[in-house]
Amino acid sequence: MKTLRVLELYSGIGGMHCALTESCLPFEVILAIDVNTTANKAYRHAFPASKLSECGIETLTVKQLDEWKIDMIVMSPPCQPFTRVGKKLDTEDLRSKSFLHLLSLLPKLTYCPSYILVENVKGFESSQTRDRLLDTLHTCSFNFQECLLTPLQFGIPNSRLRYYLIAKRAPLKFSFKTSEKILDTVPSFAARWLSYKVHKKCSSSRSAIGSEAGASTTSAVATDTTETCGTTMSPPIGTDITGTGGTTTSPPVGTDITGTSGTSTLPVATIATDTTVIDGTKTPSTNTPADSGIQIGINSNNKHTICSQKSSEKSNMCSNIHGEGGQEHTNFCTSLYEKNRVGYSGKYQALLEYGHNMRQLESDVRKLSEECVSLGHFLEQREQEHFDAYRLTDKELRRFIVMDIVHPCLTKTICFTKRYGHFMEGAGSIIQMTTDVEVVKRASEFKHSAMELQNRDEWGEEDIAIIRALQLRYFTPREIANLLCFQQGYSFPEDQSRIQSYRLLGNSLNVHVVSVLLRMLVDGDT
């Protein structure tokens, strides 16, 4: 396929750019456009070689678009006109003006793009703006497919239901049968790209093998071969592979390290785990030297990388995520299976049982979350002091009743919004750092009692002490970026505040989900 000339509209912090990179399509972002100066600063920091404009999209002209000879437009228009917490002014909202202007230009183009991808919030599908979009696509002879999808369906433990549309202009056709109905499931043919789900299956297989009579988990993992679960990963970032005390480092996002003209992607997260800590006691992990860390995303150094045409078509995707575990200060799920027998450990079961009423478990996504990789894969491994700044204050603990509290063994978090870090209810999950079952039990019982008495925050010091013992903290911006599948090489400017980072991430998208949709969009084209 030729290099696609991509126009990235409402570019934000570069989520679409990251998705294009992960998809391994040959592309060049000829221009990214956004009016948010803070987001643009983050975009320039991540993609210094890309051309970025702060002009209003409503100032674009037919002449400009034709001169750019665009092959693909990717965009995530402002969601406020359609969100459930907004006024839903739809086409009357001034923030819809730029998108409607773009739609008015498309039928007038001599060089109309071949591909379009749109992302927005749930609610867009019932808007007048969406109707205008579909009318324009019909006028311009586009075939298209609409979707309502969540990262949970892709094996990622984050509930973030979003509207997506992928469109390609005739005579190009999709490699799958499209439907006028909005798809709410991932088509079966796309399963080969769901790397997180494949890793989940492989991890379960390893655990089951290790639990067979007389077999240790370590030896079971050691017998795992490329034929069973993908290829061997390169050492995690930070691993000394030189023998001189040096550490590996990631090249910048988008660096071509393959020796070809292709653009490769980086691991989303690396969490080295050679020991596990439960209440201060270290125990050996189940990782072997070849399985010494968790790498979520695509390993650039792997000769069987997803960017390889051969492996992208037929290799399973376990090479993209490798290992089990989490970080020392929160990792109390050493293994879902105890050595030499199948079954959950008693402590893990107790934590699930007593913590159940502290989580928001929507029945419609519970089954989906069971197919996700555990949350521990996405957490940072840092010294304890790093996380002290993210601990909840006593004032914030008084919002305990409305919190969604999770721990690393779980496979679901609620959607992180731009309000995370300064607003508690419905803004994102909170991490429980304690592994003490009695502490969790007391907190669970306290919440049950408070709910029955309708006492949401009138608590004394003893009550607050019960909640404080859970050692609750916010997710770090890096951890949220991991859940959104931003590559490990992606970072924010050093002078960007934590609240600014939360706000920008809350307005962004899931990179892996969009990368799969991009593959669906161009699949079969040459």
Coordinates of C-alpha atoms in Angstrom, one line a residue:
M1 CA 0.0 0.0 0.0
K2 CA 1.2 3.5 -0.8
T3 CA 2.0 6.0 2.0
L4 CA -1.3 7.5 3.1
R5 CA -1.5 11.3 3.4
V6 CA -3.4 11.8 6.6
L7 CA -5.2 14.9 7.9
E8 CA -5.6 14.7 11.7
L9 CA -8.4 17.0 12.9
Y10 CA -9.1 17.8 16.5
S11 CA -5.8 16.2 17.1
G12 CA -5.6 16.7 20.9
I13 CA -2.6 15.0 22.4
G14 CA -2.1 12.8 19.4
G15 CA -4.2 9.7 20.1
M16 CA -5.1 9.2 16.4
H17 CA -1.4 9.6 15.5
C18 CA -0.5 6.9 18.0
A19 CA -3.2 4.7 16.6
L20 CA -1.9 5.1 13.1
T21 CA 1.5 4.2 14.4
E22 CA 0.2 1.0 16.2
S23 CA -1.8 0.0 13.1
C24 CA 1.5 -0.1 11.1
L25 CA -0.1 1.4 8.1
P26 CA 2.3 3.4 5.9
F27 CA 1.3 7.0 6.7
E28 CA 2.3 10.6 6.8
V29 CA 0.4 13.1 8.9
I30 CA 0.6 16.1 6.5
L31 CA -1.1 18.3 9.1
A32 CA -2.7 18.1 12.6
I33 CA -5.1 20.8 13.7
D34 CA -6.4 21.7 17.1
V35 CA -7.3 25.0 18.8
N36 CA -6.4 23.8 22.4
T37 CA -3.0 25.3 23.2
T38 CA -2.3 22.9 26.1
A39 CA -3.1 19.9 24.0
N40 CA -1.0 21.3 21.2
K41 CA 2.0 21.7 23.5
A42 CA 1.7 18.0 24.4
Y43 CA 1.3 17.0 20.7
R44 CA 4.4 18.9 19.8
H45 CA 6.3 17.3 22.6
A46 CA 5.3 13.8 21.4
F47 CA 5.6 14.5 17.7
P48 CA 8.1 17.3 17.2
A49 CA 8.5 16.4 13.5
S50 CA 4.8 16.7 12.7
K51 CA 3.3 19.8 11.3
L52 CA 0.7 21.2 13.7
S53 CA -1.7 24.2 13.2
E54 CA -3.8 26.1 15.7
C55 CA -6.1 27.5 13.1
G56 CA -9.8 26.9 13.4
I57 CA -11.1 24.0 11.3
E58 CA -14.0 26.3 10.2
T59 CA -11.4 28.4 8.3
L60 CA -10.4 25.5 6.0
T61 CA -11.3 25.9 2.3
V62 CA -11.9 23.6 -0.7
K63 CA -8.8 24.9 -2.4
Q64 CA -6.6 24.0 0.6
L65 CA -8.0 20.4 1.0
D66 CA -7.6 19.8 -2.8
E67 CA -4.0 21.1 -2.7
W68 CA -3.1 18.7 0.1
K69 CA -4.3 15.7 -1.8
I70 CA -5.5 13.9 1.4
D71 CA -6.0 10.1 1.4
M72 CA -7.4 9.9 4.9
I73 CA -9.1 12.1 7.5
V74 CA -9.1 11.0 11.2
M75 CA -11.0 13.0 13.7
S76 CA -12.6 13.2 17.1
P77 CA -14.9 16.2 17.0
P78 CA -15.9 18.0 20.3
C79 CA -18.2 15.7 22.3
Q80 CA -19.9 18.3 24.5
P81 CA -22.8 18.9 22.1
F82 CA -23.7 15.2 22.5
T83 CA -22.6 14.0 25.9
R84 CA -25.1 12.8 28.5
V85 CA -23.9 15.4 31.1
G86 CA -24.1 18.3 28.6
K87 CA -27.0 20.3 27.3
K88 CA -27.1 18.3 24.1
L89 CA -27.5 21.3 21.8
D90 CA -26.3 19.2 18.9
T91 CA -26.1 21.3 15.7
E92 CA -27.0 24.4 17.6
D93 CA -23.9 24.1 19.7
L94 CA -21.1 26.4 18.6
R95 CA -18.6 23.6 19.1
S96 CA -20.3 21.7 16.3
K97 CA -19.7 24.5 13.8
S98 CA -16.3 23.4 12.6
F99 CA -17.4 19.8 12.0
L100 CA -20.4 20.9 10.0
H101 CA -18.2 23.2 8.0
L102 CA -16.0 20.3 7.1
L103 CA -19.0 18.2 6.0
S104 CA -20.0 21.1 3.7
L105 CA -16.6 21.0 2.0
L106 CA -16.4 17.3 1.2
P107 CA -18.9 17.2 -1.7
K108 CA -17.1 20.1 -3.3
L109 CA -13.7 18.5 -3.4
T110 CA -12.0 17.4 -6.6
Y111 CA -9.6 15.2 -4.6
C112 CA -11.9 13.7 -2.0
P113 CA -10.2 11.4 0.6
S114 CA -10.6 7.7 0.3
Y115 CA -10.8 7.0 4.0
I116 CA -12.5 8.7 7.0
L117 CA -12.5 7.7 10.7
V118 CA -14.7 9.5 13.2
E119 CA -14.7 8.9 17.0
N120 CA -17.2 10.5 19.5
V121 CA -19.2 9.8 22.6
K122 CA -22.2 7.5 22.9
G123 CA -25.1 9.8 22.1
F124 CA -23.6 11.0 18.8
E125 CA -25.4 8.2 17.1
S126 CA -28.8 9.8 17.9
S127 CA -27.8 13.3 16.9
Q128 CA -28.7 15.5 14.0
T129 CA -25.0 16.0 13.4
R130 CA -24.6 12.3 12.8
D131 CA -27.5 12.5 10.3
R132 CA -25.6 15.3 8.5
L133 CA -22.5 13.1 8.5
L134 CA -24.3 10.1 6.9
D135 CA -26.0 12.3 4.3
T136 CA -22.6 13.7 3.3
L137 CA -21.0 10.3 3.1
H138 CA -23.9 9.1 0.8
T139 CA -23.5 12.2 -1.4
C140 CA -19.7 11.5 -1.7
S141 CA -20.2 7.8 -2.5
F142 CA -18.7 6.4 0.7
N143 CA -19.3 3.0 2.1
F144 CA -19.3 3.1 5.9
Q145 CA -19.9 1.2 9.1
E146 CA -20.9 2.6 12.4
C147 CA -19.9 1.0 15.7
L148 CA -20.5 1.4 19.5
L149 CA -17.5 -0.3 21.1
T150 CA -15.7 -0.3 24.5
P151 CA -12.1 -1.3 25.2
L152 CA -13.5 -4.1 27.4
Q153 CA -14.3 -5.9 24.1
F154 CA -10.7 -5.6 23.1
G155 CA -9.4 -7.2 26.4
I156 CA -8.5 -3.9 28.0
P157 CA -9.8 -3.4 31.6
N158 CA -11.4 0.0 31.0
S159 CA -15.0 0.8 30.3
R160 CA -15.1 3.6 27.7
L161 CA -18.1 3.1 25.3
R162 CA -17.6 5.3 22.2
Y163 CA -19.2 5.8 18.8
Y164 CA -16.9 5.1 15.8
L165 CA -17.5 5.4 12.1
I166 CA -15.2 4.1 9.4
A167 CA -15.8 5.0 5.8
K168 CA -14.1 4.3 2.5
R169 CA -15.1 5.9 -0.9
A170 CA -16.2 3.8 -3.8
P171 CA -15.0 1.9 -5.7
L172 CA -13.1 0.7 -2.5
K173 CA -15.0 -1.9 -0.5
F174 CA -14.8 -3.3 3.0
S175 CA -13.4 -6.8 3.4
F176 CA -16.3 -7.6 5.6
K177 CA -20.0 -7.3 5.1
T178 CA -21.3 -3.9 6.4
S179 CA -24.6 -3.3 8.0
E180 CA -26.9 -0.4 8.3
K181 CA -27.2 -1.3 12.0
I182 CA -24.6 0.1 14.4
L183 CA -22.2 -2.7 15.3
D184 CA -21.9 -3.3 19.0
T185 CA -19.5 -6.3 18.8
V186 CA -16.0 -6.6 17.2
P187 CA -16.3 -8.6 13.9
S188 CA -14.8 -12.0 14.2
F189 CA -12.4 -11.4 11.3
A190 CA -10.7 -8.7 13.4
A191 CA -9.9 -11.2 16.2
R192 CA -6.3 -11.6 14.9
W193 CA -5.6 -8.0 15.9
L194 CA -6.9 -8.2 19.5
S195 CA -3.6 -8.7 21.1
Y196 CA -4.8 -8.1 24.7
K197 CA -7.5 -10.8 24.4
V198 CA -5.1 -13.3 23.0
H199 CA -2.7 -12.6 25.8
K200 CA -5.5 -13.2 28.3
K201 CA -6.1 -16.7 26.8
C202 CA -2.4 -17.5 26.8
S203 CA -2.0 -16.4 30.4
S204 CA -4.9 -18.6 31.4
S205 CA -3.4 -21.5 29.5
R206 CA -0.1 -21.1 31.3
S207 CA -1.8 -21.0 34.7
A208 CA -3.8 -24.1 34.0
I209 CA -0.7 -26.0 32.8
G210 CA 1.2 -24.9 35.9
S211 CA -1.5 -26.3 38.2
E212 CA -1.3 -29.8 36.9
A213 CA -0.3 -32.5 39.4
G214 CA 3.3 -32.0 40.5
A215 CA 4.1 -29.2 38.0
S216 CA 5.5 -25.9 39.3
T217 CA 4.2 -22.7 37.7
T218 CA 7.8 -21.7 36.9
S219 CA 8.5 -24.8 34.9
A220 CA 5.2 -24.5 33.1
V221 CA 6.0 -21.0 31.9
A222 CA 9.5 -22.1 30.9
T223 CA 8.0 -24.7 28.5
D224 CA 5.8 -22.1 26.8
T225 CA 7.1 -21.9 23.2
T226 CA 6.5 -19.6 20.3
E227 CA 4.2 -22.2 18.8
T228 CA 2.0 -22.0 21.8
C229 CA 1.9 -18.3 22.7
G230 CA 3.7 -16.1 20.3
T231 CA 7.3 -15.1 20.2
T232 CA 9.8 -14.3 22.9
M233 CA 9.9 -10.6 23.9
S234 CA 13.0 -8.5 24.1
P235 CA 14.0 -7.5 27.7
P236 CA 11.7 -4.9 29.4
I237 CA 12.7 -1.3 29.4
G238 CA 15.2 -0.7 32.2
T239 CA 16.6 -4.3 32.0
D240 CA 20.4 -4.5 31.9
I241 CA 21.2 -6.3 28.6
T242 CA 24.7 -5.0 28.2
G243 CA 26.3 -6.7 31.1
T244 CA 27.8 -3.4 32.1
G245 CA 25.0 -2.0 34.2
G246 CA 23.5 -0.1 31.3
T247 CA 19.7 -0.1 30.7
T248 CA 17.7 -0.4 27.5
T249 CA 15.8 2.7 26.4
S250 CA 12.9 3.3 24.0
P251 CA 13.5 5.2 20.8
P252 CA 11.1 8.1 20.3
V253 CA 7.5 7.3 19.2
G254 CA 7.6 6.8 15.4
T255 CA 11.3 6.0 15.1
D256 CA 12.0 3.5 12.4
I257 CA 14.1 0.8 14.0
T258 CA 13.3 -1.9 11.6
G259 CA 15.7 -0.9 9.0
T260 CA 12.9 -0.4 6.6
S261 CA 10.7 2.6 5.7
G262 CA 8.0 1.3 8.1
T263 CA 7.1 3.1 11.3
S264 CA 7.2 0.9 14.3
T265 CA 5.5 1.2 17.7
L266 CA 6.7 0.9 21.2
P267 CA 5.5 -1.1 24.2
V268 CA 2.7 0.6 26.1
A269 CA 3.9 -0.5 29.5
T270 CA 6.7 -2.5 31.0
I271 CA 6.5 -3.8 34.5
A272 CA 9.4 -6.0 35.6
T273 CA 8.5 -8.5 38.3
D274 CA 11.0 -10.9 39.8
T275 CA 9.4 -10.9 43.3
T276 CA 5.9 -10.4 44.6
V277 CA 5.0 -8.6 47.9
I278 CA 2.0 -9.5 50.0
D279 CA 1.8 -7.5 53.2
G280 CA 5.5 -6.9 53.2
T281 CA 6.5 -10.5 52.5
K282 CA 8.4 -11.2 49.3
T283 CA 7.7 -14.4 47.4
P284 CA 9.3 -15.7 44.2
S285 CA 7.3 -14.7 41.1
T286 CA 6.3 -17.2 38.4
N287 CA 8.4 -15.4 35.8
T288 CA 11.3 -17.0 34.1
P289 CA 14.2 -15.0 32.6
A290 CA 12.4 -15.0 29.3
D291 CA 9.2 -13.9 30.9
S292 CA 10.6 -11.3 33.2
G293 CA 8.3 -8.4 32.6
I294 CA 5.0 -7.2 31.2
Q295 CA 5.0 -5.5 27.9
I296 CA 1.7 -4.2 26.7
G297 CA 1.6 -3.0 23.2
I298 CA 3.9 -3.8 20.3
N299 CA 7.5 -4.7 20.8
S300 CA 9.6 -2.8 18.2
N301 CA 12.7 -5.0 18.7
N302 CA 10.8 -8.2 18.1
K303 CA 11.6 -9.7 14.6
H304 CA 8.0 -11.0 14.7
T305 CA 6.6 -7.6 15.4
I306 CA 3.0 -6.9 14.3
C307 CA 4.3 -4.6 11.6
S308 CA 5.7 -7.6 9.8
Q309 CA 3.3 -8.6 7.1
K310 CA 3.6 -12.2 7.9
S311 CA 2.9 -12.0 11.6
S312 CA 0.2 -9.4 11.2
E313 CA -1.8 -11.8 9.1
K314 CA -1.3 -15.2 10.9
S315 CA 0.7 -14.9 14.1
N316 CA -1.2 -14.7 17.3
M317 CA -0.6 -11.6 19.3
C318 CA 0.8 -12.8 22.5
S319 CA 4.1 -11.4 21.4
N320 CA 2.7 -8.0 22.2
I321 CA 2.0 -8.6 25.8
H322 CA 4.1 -10.9 27.8
G323 CA 4.2 -12.0 31.4
E324 CA 2.1 -11.8 34.5
G325 CA 2.3 -9.7 37.6
G326 CA 2.1 -6.1 38.7
Q327 CA 4.0 -3.6 40.9
E328 CA 5.5 -4.4 44.3
H329 CA 3.5 -2.1 46.5
T330 CA 0.2 -3.2 45.2
N331 CA 0.8 -6.7 43.8
F332 CA -1.2 -9.0 45.9
C333 CA -2.3 -11.3 43.1
T334 CA 0.9 -13.3 42.8
S335 CA -1.0 -15.9 40.9
L336 CA -4.7 -16.7 40.4
Y337 CA -3.8 -20.3 40.8
E338 CA -2.0 -21.8 43.9
K339 CA 0.9 -24.1 43.2
N340 CA 0.0 -27.7 42.3
R341 CA -3.7 -27.2 42.3
V342 CA -6.4 -25.3 40.4
G343 CA -8.4 -22.7 42.2
Y344 CA -8.2 -19.1 43.4
S345 CA -6.2 -18.4 46.5
G346 CA -8.2 -17.9 49.7
K347 CA -6.9 -14.3 50.1
Y348 CA -7.8 -13.4 46.6
Q349 CA -11.3 -14.7 47.0
A350 CA -11.7 -12.9 50.3
L351 CA -10.6 -9.6 48.7
L352 CA -13.1 -10.1 45.9
E353 CA -15.9 -10.9 48.3
Y354 CA -15.4 -8.1 50.7
G355 CA -14.6 -5.5 48.2
H356 CA -17.5 -6.2 45.9
N357 CA -19.8 -3.4 47.2
M358 CA -17.0 -0.8 46.7
R359 CA -17.0 -1.3 43.0
Q360 CA -19.4 -0.1 40.3
L361 CA -20.2 -3.4 38.5
E362 CA -22.6 -2.7 35.7
S363 CA -24.3 -6.0 34.7
D364 CA -24.0 -5.3 31.0
V365 CA -20.2 -5.2 31.0
R366 CA -19.4 -7.7 33.7
K367 CA -19.1 -10.6 31.3
L368 CA -16.9 -8.5 28.9
S369 CA -14.5 -7.6 31.7
E370 CA -14.0 -11.3 32.5
E371 CA -12.2 -11.5 29.1
C372 CA -9.8 -8.7 29.9
V373 CA -6.1 -8.6 31.0
S374 CA -5.8 -7.8 34.7
L375 CA -5.3 -4.2 35.8
G376 CA -1.9 -5.0 37.3
H377 CA -0.4 -5.1 33.8
F378 CA -1.1 -1.4 33.3
L379 CA 0.3 0.0 36.6
E380 CA 3.6 1.7 37.1
Q381 CA 6.4 0.0 39.0
R382 CA 7.9 2.8 41.0
E383 CA 9.1 3.4 44.5
Q384 CA 6.5 3.9 47.2
E385 CA 7.3 7.5 47.6
H386 CA 6.3 8.2 44.0
F387 CA 2.7 7.3 44.8
D388 CA 2.4 9.3 48.0
A389 CA 1.5 12.4 46.1
Y390 CA -1.5 10.5 44.6
R391 CA -2.9 9.4 48.0
L392 CA -6.4 10.7 48.8
T393 CA -6.7 13.3 51.5
D394 CA -9.1 12.9 54.4
K395 CA -11.4 15.4 52.7
E396 CA -11.5 13.3 49.5
L397 CA -12.1 10.1 51.6
R398 CA -15.4 11.6 52.6
R399 CA -16.5 10.8 49.0
F400 CA -15.9 7.1 49.7
I401 CA -19.6 6.1 49.1
V402 CA -19.5 7.2 45.4
M403 CA -16.0 5.8 44.6
D404 CA -15.2 3.0 42.2
I405 CA -12.4 1.2 44.1
V406 CA -10.3 -1.3 42.3
H407 CA -7.2 -3.4 42.9
P408 CA -4.6 -4.9 40.5
C409 CA -6.2 -8.3 40.2
L410 CA -9.4 -6.9 38.8
T411 CA -10.3 -6.6 35.1
K412 CA -12.4 -3.5 34.9
T413 CA -12.1 0.3 35.6
I414 CA -14.7 2.9 34.9
C415 CA -14.2 5.6 32.3
F416 CA -11.6 8.2 33.1
T417 CA -13.0 11.7 32.3
K418 CA -11.4 15.1 32.2
R419 CA -12.8 15.7 35.7
Y420 CA -10.6 13.0 37.2
G421 CA -8.4 14.3 40.1
H422 CA -10.8 17.0 41.2
F423 CA -14.2 15.3 40.9
M424 CA -14.9 11.9 42.4
E425 CA -18.3 10.5 41.2
G426 CA -18.2 8.9 37.8
A427 CA -14.8 10.5 36.9
G428 CA -12.7 7.4 37.1
S429 CA -11.6 4.6 39.4
I430 CA -9.5 4.7 42.6
I431 CA -6.8 2.2 43.4
Q432 CA -6.8 0.3 46.8
M433 CA -3.2 -0.3 47.9
T434 CA -3.8 -2.4 50.9
T435 CA -3.8 -6.2 50.8
D436 CA -5.1 -6.7 54.3
V437 CA -8.3 -8.7 54.1
E438 CA -9.6 -7.5 57.5
V439 CA -9.1 -3.8 56.5
V440 CA -11.1 -4.4 53.3
K441 CA -13.8 -6.3 55.2
R442 CA -14.2 -3.5 57.7
A443 CA -14.4 -0.9 54.9
S444 CA -17.0 -3.0 53.0
E445 CA -19.1 -3.4 56.2
F446 CA -18.8 0.3 56.9
K447 CA -20.1 1.2 53.4
H448 CA -23.0 -1.2 53.7
S449 CA -24.0 0.4 57.1
A450 CA -23.6 3.9 55.8
M451 CA -25.7 3.2 52.8
E452 CA -28.5 1.7 54.9
L453 CA -28.4 4.6 57.3
Q454 CA -28.2 7.1 54.3
N455 CA -25.1 8.6 56.0
R456 CA -23.0 9.6 53.1
D457 CA -20.3 11.7 54.8
E458 CA -21.1 12.6 58.4
W459 CA -18.4 10.5 59.8
G460 CA -16.1 10.8 62.8
E461 CA -12.3 10.1 63.0
E462 CA -12.8 6.4 63.7
D463 CA -14.9 6.1 60.5
I464 CA -12.4 8.0 58.4
A465 CA -9.6 5.8 59.9
I466 CA -11.5 2.7 58.5
I467 CA -11.4 4.2 55.0
R468 CA -7.9 5.6 55.4
A469 CA -6.6 2.1 56.1
L470 CA -7.5 1.1 52.5
Q471 CA -4.6 3.3 51.3
L472 CA -6.5 4.7 48.4
R473 CA -4.8 6.7 45.6
Y474 CA -5.5 8.1 42.2
F475 CA -4.2 6.5 39.1
T476 CA -1.2 8.3 37.8
P477 CA -1.4 10.0 34.4
R478 CA 1.0 7.4 33.0
E479 CA -1.3 4.6 34.2
I480 CA -4.3 6.1 32.6
A481 CA -2.2 6.6 29.4
N482 CA -1.4 2.8 29.7
L483 CA -5.1 2.0 29.9
L484 CA -5.7 4.1 26.8
C485 CA -2.8 2.2 25.2
F486 CA -0.5 5.1 24.5
Q487 CA 3.0 3.8 23.6
Q488 CA 5.6 3.7 26.4
G489 CA 7.6 6.3 24.5
Y490 CA 4.8 8.8 24.8
S491 CA 5.2 11.4 27.5
F492 CA 3.9 14.8 28.5
P493 CA 5.9 18.0 28.8
E494 CA 7.7 18.3 32.1
D495 CA 6.0 21.6 33.1
Q496 CA 2.5 20.2 32.5
S497 CA 0.5 19.8 35.7
R498 CA -1.1 16.6 36.8
I499 CA -4.6 18.1 36.5
Q500 CA -3.8 19.2 32.9
S501 CA -2.6 15.7 32.1
Y502 CA -5.8 14.2 33.5
R503 CA -7.9 16.7 31.6
L504 CA -6.2 15.9 28.3
L505 CA -6.3 12.2 28.8
G506 CA -10.0 12.4 29.7
N507 CA -10.6 14.1 26.3
S508 CA -8.5 11.5 24.4
L509 CA -9.3 8.1 23.0
N510 CA -8.2 4.5 23.2
V511 CA -5.2 4.0 20.9
H512 CA -5.6 0.2 20.5
V513 CA -9.3 0.3 19.7
V514 CA -8.7 2.9 17.0
S515 CA -5.7 1.0 15.6
V516 CA -7.9 -2.0 15.1
L517 CA -10.6 0.1 13.4
L518 CA -8.0 1.5 11.1
R519 CA -7.0 -2.0 10.1
M520 CA -10.6 -2.9 9.5
L521 CA -10.9 0.3 7.4
V522 CA -8.0 -0.5 5.0
D523 CA -8.1 -4.3 5.1
G524 CA -7.9 -5.8 1.6
D525 CA -6.7 -2.6 -0.1
T526 CA -3.4 -2.5 -1.9

